[in-house]
Amino acid sequence: MPELPEVETICRGLSRKCVGSTIVSVHVHRSSFVRGPSDPSDLLLGLTIARIVRHGKQFVLESVCGRVMLFHMGMSGSLTIRPFQSERAAHVHVHWVLIHNGKKFELHHKDPRRFGHVRAYQSMQIVRNSVWSKLGPDAIAITAEQLRLNLLDRKFSIKAALLNQSILAGVGNIYADESLFQTRIHPLRKANSLSFLEIKKLVHNLQIILKSSIHGGGSTIQDHRDALGSAGTYQKTHQVYGRHGEPCVKCGAVLRKIVCAQRTTVFCPACQKLNRSNKTRT
Ligand SMILES: [Zn+2]
């Protein structure tokens, strides 16, 4: 699933190539992929893109008149810039034709697993008030103090807390496992048992990892492509995710796999110790 770094790489490409372009046609190939009113004019037909704004794993294309499209990438979504009249690949559910300085190109929204969607809103403010107000602070900007406050009274595991988008937005399975390993915190630790020092280290490590991944174009496990169609490279840097049964890069112990928060979770039993009093089952 695209997490914050993968979505950010898409947004950076769109910011470079689409801002200032005008949408000249909208083609909906699977109507269920467009939520809310499905009139093409709602998908910014005729409008010029002013900016791209991301929060967590979601992002918005905002037009110069203030109307926006909100994108959820789901489990396998991508939004790719393609040449004008290029062949439409399988699972492209919506595409837009844009024009910039007299030159046309296309934007293809592809999603093989179909958990994503796009929805139009009248303004950025409505998105912030109705959709993004339910999300926690963006993971790349959250402070240790904000995370500390959001973990108070959370008796479930720290892994479940990191995946909970209302606590912080943007982290999924990859970056939860990688940041907990880097901070030597067991994924089953109760979220409210972390000291402030541990929370500070966790936020610090998480943000370094997220920024490194963005720098590497994100992690491409199956489907991720940036807006220009390139795969990411950060999967080569993963220290625990997808490496169960292999040796820990720090101590050589065999990495273990458990199910935590209904997600496969990989950790080092030697580097990430668990005290019985701090343990939770979720
Ligand atoms: Zn280890």
mmCIF file with all atom_site columns, N, CA, C and O and ligand atoms in Angstrom, residues 181 184 248-253 255 268-272, ligand 1:
data_model
loop_
_atom_site.group_PDB
_atom_site.id
_atom_site.type_symbol
_atom_site.label_atom_id
_atom_site.label_alt_id
_atom_site.label_comp_id
_atom_site.label_asym_id
_atom_site.label_entity_id
_atom_site.label_seq_id
_atom_site.pdbx_PDB_ins_code
_atom_site.Cartn_x
_atom_site.Cartn_y
_atom_site.Cartn_z
_atom_site.occupancy
_atom_site.B_iso_or_equiv
_atom_site.pdbx_formal_charge
_atom_site.auth_seq_id
_atom_site.auth_comp_id
_atom_site.auth_asym_id
_atom_site.auth_atom_id
_atom_site.pdbx_PDB_model_num
ATOM   1  N  N  . PHE A 1 181 ? 11.932 -0.918  14.753 1.00 0.00 ? 181 PHE A N  1
ATOM   2  C  CA . PHE A 1 181 ? 13.220 -1.626  14.804 1.00 0.00 ? 181 PHE A CA 1
ATOM   3  C  C  . PHE A 1 181 ? 14.354 -0.641  15.091 1.00 0.00 ? 181 PHE A C  1
ATOM   4  O  O  . PHE A 1 181 ? 15.205 -0.876  15.951 1.00 0.00 ? 181 PHE A O  1
ATOM   5  N  N  . ARG A 1 184 ? 14.400 0.252   18.594 1.00 0.00 ? 184 ARG A N  1
ATOM   6  C  CA . ARG A 1 184 ? 14.485 -0.897  19.504 1.00 0.00 ? 184 ARG A CA 1
ATOM   7  C  C  . ARG A 1 184 ? 13.257 -1.027  20.382 1.00 0.00 ? 184 ARG A C  1
ATOM   8  O  O  . ARG A 1 184 ? 13.358 -1.324  21.581 1.00 0.00 ? 184 ARG A O  1
ATOM   9  N  N  . CYS A 1 248 ? 19.262 -10.336 11.668 1.00 0.00 ? 248 CYS A N  1
ATOM   10 C  CA . CYS A 1 248 ? 19.180 -8.916  12.013 1.00 0.00 ? 248 CYS A CA 1
ATOM   11 C  C  . CYS A 1 248 ? 20.466 -8.219  11.567 1.00 0.00 ? 248 CYS A C  1
ATOM   12 O  O  . CYS A 1 248 ? 21.563 -8.728  11.795 1.00 0.00 ? 248 CYS A O  1
ATOM   13 N  N  . VAL A 1 249 ? 20.330 -7.037  10.954 1.00 0.00 ? 249 VAL A N  1
ATOM   14 C  CA . VAL A 1 249 ? 21.515 -6.319  10.474 1.00 0.00 ? 249 VAL A CA 1
ATOM   15 C  C  . VAL A 1 249 ? 22.345 -5.769  11.631 1.00 0.00 ? 249 VAL A C  1
ATOM   16 O  O  . VAL A 1 249 ? 23.528 -5.455  11.463 1.00 0.00 ? 249 VAL A O  1
ATOM   17 N  N  . LYS A 1 250 ? 21.747 -5.695  12.825 1.00 0.00 ? 250 LYS A N  1
ATOM   18 C  CA . LYS A 1 250 ? 22.485 -5.146  13.967 1.00 0.00 ? 250 LYS A CA 1
ATOM   19 C  C  . LYS A 1 250 ? 23.150 -6.232  14.805 1.00 0.00 ? 250 LYS A C  1
ATOM   20 O  O  . LYS A 1 250 ? 24.250 -6.042  15.298 1.00 0.00 ? 250 LYS A O  1
ATOM   21 N  N  . CYS A 1 251 ? 22.432 -7.362  15.025 1.00 0.00 ? 251 CYS A N  1
ATOM   22 C  CA . CYS A 1 251 ? 22.963 -8.338  15.983 1.00 0.00 ? 251 CYS A CA 1
ATOM   23 C  C  . CYS A 1 251 ? 23.070 -9.750  15.416 1.00 0.00 ? 251 CYS A C  1
ATOM   24 O  O  . CYS A 1 251 ? 23.631 -10.625 16.074 1.00 0.00 ? 251 CYS A O  1
ATOM   25 N  N  . GLY A 1 252 ? 22.500 -10.000 14.258 1.00 0.00 ? 252 GLY A N  1
ATOM   26 C  CA . GLY A 1 252 ? 22.607 -11.327 13.646 1.00 0.00 ? 252 GLY A CA 1
ATOM   27 C  C  . GLY A 1 252 ? 21.531 -12.309 14.069 1.00 0.00 ? 252 GLY A C  1
ATOM   28 O  O  . GLY A 1 252 ? 21.429 -13.399 13.501 1.00 0.00 ? 252 GLY A O  1
ATOM   29 N  N  . ALA A 1 253 ? 20.707 -11.947 15.075 1.00 0.00 ? 253 ALA A N  1
ATOM   30 C  CA . ALA A 1 253 ? 19.620 -12.845 15.488 1.00 0.00 ? 253 ALA A CA 1
ATOM   31 C  C  . ALA A 1 253 ? 18.631 -13.001 14.328 1.00 0.00 ? 253 ALA A C  1
ATOM   32 O  O  . ALA A 1 253 ? 18.538 -12.134 13.455 1.00 0.00 ? 253 ALA A O  1
ATOM   33 N  N  . LEU A 1 255 ? 15.314 -12.707 12.468 1.00 0.00 ? 255 LEU A N  1
ATOM   34 C  CA . LEU A 1 255 ? 14.136 -11.834 12.573 1.00 0.00 ? 255 LEU A CA 1
ATOM   35 C  C  . LEU A 1 255 ? 12.868 -12.685 12.624 1.00 0.00 ? 255 LEU A C  1
ATOM   36 O  O  . LEU A 1 255 ? 12.747 -13.679 11.894 1.00 0.00 ? 255 LEU A O  1
ATOM   37 N  N  . CYS A 1 268 ? 13.135 -7.833  15.509 1.00 0.00 ? 268 CYS A N  1
ATOM   38 C  CA . CYS A 1 268 ? 14.273 -8.613  16.017 1.00 0.00 ? 268 CYS A CA 1
ATOM   39 C  C  . CYS A 1 268 ? 14.024 -8.925  17.492 1.00 0.00 ? 268 CYS A C  1
ATOM   40 O  O  . CYS A 1 268 ? 13.928 -7.997  18.303 1.00 0.00 ? 268 CYS A O  1
ATOM   41 N  N  . PRO A 1 269 ? 13.923 -10.207 17.851 1.00 0.00 ? 269 PRO A N  1
ATOM   42 C  CA . PRO A 1 269 ? 13.634 -10.545 19.253 1.00 0.00 ? 269 PRO A CA 1
ATOM   43 C  C  . PRO A 1 269 ? 14.771 -10.160 20.202 1.00 0.00 ? 269 PRO A C  1
ATOM   44 O  O  . PRO A 1 269 ? 14.532 -10.006 21.408 1.00 0.00 ? 269 PRO A O  1
ATOM   45 N  N  . ALA A 1 270 ? 15.971 -9.952  19.667 1.00 0.00 ? 270 ALA A N  1
ATOM   46 C  CA . ALA A 1 270 ? 17.098 -9.570  20.535 1.00 0.00 ? 270 ALA A CA 1
ATOM   47 C  C  . ALA A 1 270 ? 17.185 -8.053  20.696 1.00 0.00 ? 270 ALA A C  1
ATOM   48 O  O  . ALA A 1 270 ? 17.430 -7.555  21.795 1.00 0.00 ? 270 ALA A O  1
ATOM   49 N  N  . CYS A 1 271 ? 16.979 -7.317  19.632 1.00 0.00 ? 271 CYS A N  1
ATOM   50 C  CA . CYS A 1 271 ? 17.096 -5.851  19.700 1.00 0.00 ? 271 CYS A CA 1
ATOM   51 C  C  . CYS A 1 271 ? 15.834 -5.190  20.245 1.00 0.00 ? 271 CYS A C  1
ATOM   52 O  O  . CYS A 1 271 ? 15.878 -4.076  20.759 1.00 0.00 ? 271 CYS A O  1
ATOM   53 N  N  . GLN A 1 272 ? 14.689 -5.846  20.067 1.00 0.00 ? 272 GLN A N  1
ATOM   54 C  CA . GLN A 1 272 ? 13.411 -5.235  20.470 1.00 0.00 ? 272 GLN A CA 1
ATOM   55 C  C  . GLN A 1 272 ? 12.792 -6.092  21.576 1.00 0.00 ? 272 GLN A C  1
ATOM   56 O  O  . GLN A 1 272 ? 11.913 -6.913  21.336 1.00 0.00 ? 272 GLN A O  1
HETATM 57 ZN ZN . ZN  B 2 .   ? 18.887 -7.545  16.359 1.00 0.00 ? 1   ZN  B ZN 1
#
